[in-house]
Short mmCIF file of C-alpha atoms in Angstrom, two decimals:
data_model
loop_
_atom_site.label_atom_id
_atom_site.label_comp_id
_atom_site.label_asym_id
_atom_site.label_seq_id
_atom_site.Cartn_x
_atom_site.Cartn_y
_atom_site.Cartn_z
CA MET A 99 33.51 111.98 11.80
CA PRO A 100 35.97 113.53 9.34
CA VAL A 101 35.36 117.12 8.34
CA ILE A 102 35.33 117.43 4.55
CA ASN A 103 35.20 120.76 2.81
CA ALA A 104 34.51 119.85 -0.80
CA GLU A 105 34.98 123.46 -1.92
CA HIS A 106 38.60 123.37 -0.76
CA ALA A 107 39.26 120.22 -2.82
CA ASN A 108 39.29 122.31 -5.99
CA PHE A 109 41.93 124.86 -5.06
CA PRO A 110 45.35 124.68 -6.76
CA ARG A 111 48.37 123.33 -4.93
CA ALA A 112 50.60 125.94 -3.36
CA SER A 113 53.82 126.99 -5.04
CA PHE A 114 57.25 126.74 -3.47
CA LEU A 115 57.52 130.51 -2.98
CA ARG A 116 54.17 130.77 -1.17
CA ARG A 117 55.15 127.89 1.10
CA LEU A 118 58.49 129.57 1.75
CA GLY A 119 56.71 132.77 2.79
CA ALA A 120 54.55 130.84 5.26
CA ILE A 121 57.61 128.98 6.56
CA ILE A 122 59.35 132.26 7.35
CA TYR A 123 56.31 133.57 9.25
CA ASP A 124 55.90 130.30 11.13
CA LEU A 125 59.60 130.10 11.91
CA LEU A 126 59.26 133.26 13.99
CA LEU A 127 56.41 131.67 15.94
CA ALA A 128 58.29 128.38 16.29
CA VAL A 129 61.31 130.18 17.75
CA ALA A 130 59.06 131.93 20.27
CA ILE A 131 57.44 128.61 21.23
CA TYR A 132 60.89 127.01 21.48
CA MET A 133 62.06 129.76 23.86
CA PHE A 134 58.90 129.56 25.96
CA ALA A 135 59.11 125.75 26.15
CA GLY A 136 62.81 126.08 27.02
CA ALA A 137 62.02 128.39 29.92
CA ILE A 138 59.31 126.06 31.22
CA GLY A 139 61.51 122.99 30.78
CA PHE A 140 64.46 124.59 32.48
CA GLY A 141 62.26 125.86 35.30
CA VAL A 142 60.93 122.36 35.97
CA PHE A 143 64.45 120.94 35.76
CA ALA A 144 65.84 123.58 38.13
CA VAL A 145 63.15 122.85 40.71
CA LEU A 146 63.75 119.09 40.48
CA PHE A 147 67.51 119.68 40.68
CA SER A 148 67.40 122.03 43.65
CA THR A 149 65.01 119.83 45.64
CA GLY A 150 67.25 116.80 45.13
CA VAL A 151 64.69 114.83 43.08
CA LEU A 152 67.28 114.62 40.30
CA ASN A 153 70.84 113.48 40.91
CA SER A 154 73.29 116.39 40.56
CA HIS A 155 76.04 114.13 39.16
CA GLY A 156 78.58 116.31 40.96
CA TYR A 157 77.42 119.61 39.45
CA GLU A 158 76.47 122.49 41.71
CA ILE A 159 74.61 124.51 39.09
CA ALA A 160 71.44 123.17 37.44
CA SER A 161 72.39 124.37 33.95
CA ASP A 162 75.77 122.61 34.13
CA SER A 163 74.01 119.37 35.02
CA LEU A 164 71.39 119.86 32.30
CA HIS A 165 73.98 120.40 29.58
CA ASN A 166 76.54 117.82 30.67
CA VAL A 167 74.46 114.80 31.74
CA PRO A 168 73.35 113.03 28.53
CA ALA A 169 70.05 111.75 29.96
CA TYR A 170 69.04 115.20 31.16
CA LYS A 171 70.14 116.91 27.98
CA GLY A 172 68.39 114.34 25.79
CA THR A 173 65.14 114.59 27.73
CA TYR A 174 65.25 118.39 27.57
CA GLN A 175 65.90 118.38 23.81
CA LEU A 176 63.08 115.85 23.28
CA TRP A 177 60.74 118.13 25.25
CA LEU A 178 61.65 121.07 23.01
CA ALA A 179 61.25 119.06 19.79
CA ILE A 180 57.85 117.66 20.82
CA THR A 181 56.61 121.12 21.83
CA VAL A 182 57.56 122.74 18.52
CA ALA A 183 56.26 119.75 16.51
CA SER A 184 53.00 119.99 18.43
CA PHE A 185 52.61 123.63 17.40
CA TYR A 186 52.49 122.56 13.75
CA ALA A 187 50.55 119.33 14.27
CA ILE A 188 47.78 120.88 16.34
CA PHE A 189 47.24 123.80 13.97
CA TRP A 190 47.29 121.53 10.91
CA SER A 191 44.87 119.00 12.36
CA LYS A 192 42.41 121.52 13.81
CA GLY A 193 42.06 124.05 11.03
CA GLY A 194 44.54 123.09 8.35
CA GLN A 195 46.53 126.29 8.80
CA THR A 196 49.25 127.72 10.98
CA LEU A 197 49.26 131.48 11.42
CA GLY A 198 51.85 131.86 8.66
CA MET A 199 49.80 129.69 6.33
CA ARG A 200 46.74 131.77 7.07
CA ALA A 201 48.63 134.94 6.13
CA TRP A 202 49.71 133.34 2.83
CA ARG A 203 46.25 131.76 2.24
CA LEU A 204 47.57 128.20 2.40
CA LYS A 205 45.87 125.16 3.86
CA VAL A 206 47.00 121.57 4.42
CA GLN A 207 44.37 118.93 3.73
CA HIS A 208 43.71 115.63 2.02
CA PRO A 209 42.99 115.96 -1.74
CA ASN A 210 39.22 115.61 -1.13
CA GLY A 211 39.26 118.63 1.22
CA GLN A 212 39.19 116.54 4.41
CA ARG A 213 41.18 117.75 7.40
CA ILE A 214 44.23 115.73 8.29
CA SER A 215 44.31 113.84 11.57
CA LEU A 216 46.69 114.63 14.42
CA ILE A 217 48.68 111.48 13.61
CA THR A 218 48.98 112.54 9.95
CA ALA A 219 50.00 116.02 11.07
CA TYR A 220 52.83 114.61 13.23
CA ALA A 221 53.88 112.44 10.27
CA ARG A 222 54.02 115.60 8.12
CA VAL A 223 56.30 117.21 10.71
CA VAL A 224 58.68 114.24 10.55
CA TRP A 225 58.62 113.92 6.75
CA SER A 226 59.14 117.66 6.25
CA LEU A 227 62.74 117.14 7.43
CA LEU A 228 62.79 120.59 9.08
CA GLY A 229 61.40 122.17 5.93
CA ILE A 230 63.81 120.52 3.51
CA GLY A 231 61.02 118.28 2.22
CA ASN A 232 59.58 121.34 0.49
CA LEU A 233 62.49 121.31 -1.96
CA PHE A 234 60.84 118.29 -3.61
CA ILE A 235 58.32 120.74 -5.08
CA LEU A 236 61.09 122.02 -7.32
CA LEU A 237 61.76 118.49 -8.59
CA ASN A 238 58.26 117.58 -9.77
CA SER A 239 55.52 119.24 -11.75
CA ASP A 240 52.61 118.43 -9.44
CA LYS A 241 53.79 120.78 -6.63
CA ARG A 242 54.00 118.04 -4.01
CA ALA A 243 56.54 118.21 -1.22
CA LEU A 244 57.99 115.06 0.36
CA GLN A 245 55.64 115.38 3.34
CA ASP A 246 52.66 115.70 0.97
CA SER A 247 53.51 112.49 -0.84
CA MET A 248 54.32 110.51 2.29
CA THR A 249 51.10 111.50 4.10
CA ARG A 250 48.72 111.60 1.12
CA SER A 251 47.97 115.24 1.75
CA GLU A 252 48.50 118.52 -0.03
CA VAL A 253 48.92 122.23 0.60
CA VAL A 254 46.51 124.33 -1.42
CA GLU A 255 46.27 128.04 -2.09
CA LEU A 256 42.89 129.31 -0.95
CA SER A 257 40.96 132.20 -2.42
CA LYS A 258 40.64 135.31 -0.27
CA GLU A 259 37.01 134.45 0.47
CA ALA A 260 37.75 130.85 1.47
CA ASN A 261 40.66 131.96 3.66
CA GLU A 262 38.47 134.42 5.55
CA MET A 263 35.98 131.71 6.54
CA ARG A 264 36.93 130.27 9.93
CA ASN A 265 37.04 126.51 9.61
CA TRP A 266 37.95 125.68 13.22
#
């Protein structure tokens, strides 16, 4: 059953500058997640490489094989992209806020206050075009980014009281 918070349906849409502030906070977290996922991914690859499960393709060192064999490199990069995208998608679908959004009192939701689904959250990640989709806010008067329009969602600025209420 969808969770609808009718009170949050009446908050104004977030400005470009507030979104930018949240993006900067979240970028720090995303980099940390990227590094952690990279270490895990490389660790798994190194074990598979050293045990002979993966073909060495003539390389003696696991990192050389990882960076020079297109299938290995592509799989590793896909792992990293999915991990970082999942950081955003899970936070958006569970509570409507990443940690950076919480600090800037922002929340992603449908216009009626309903939480977005995990599928919609992943679609927002794709349509955000690595954050460039937010520039669309500067081109229209209704403060909607590309990812907002394409997923029928919005980012609103919560009051201090509404932001303090845990909605997880």
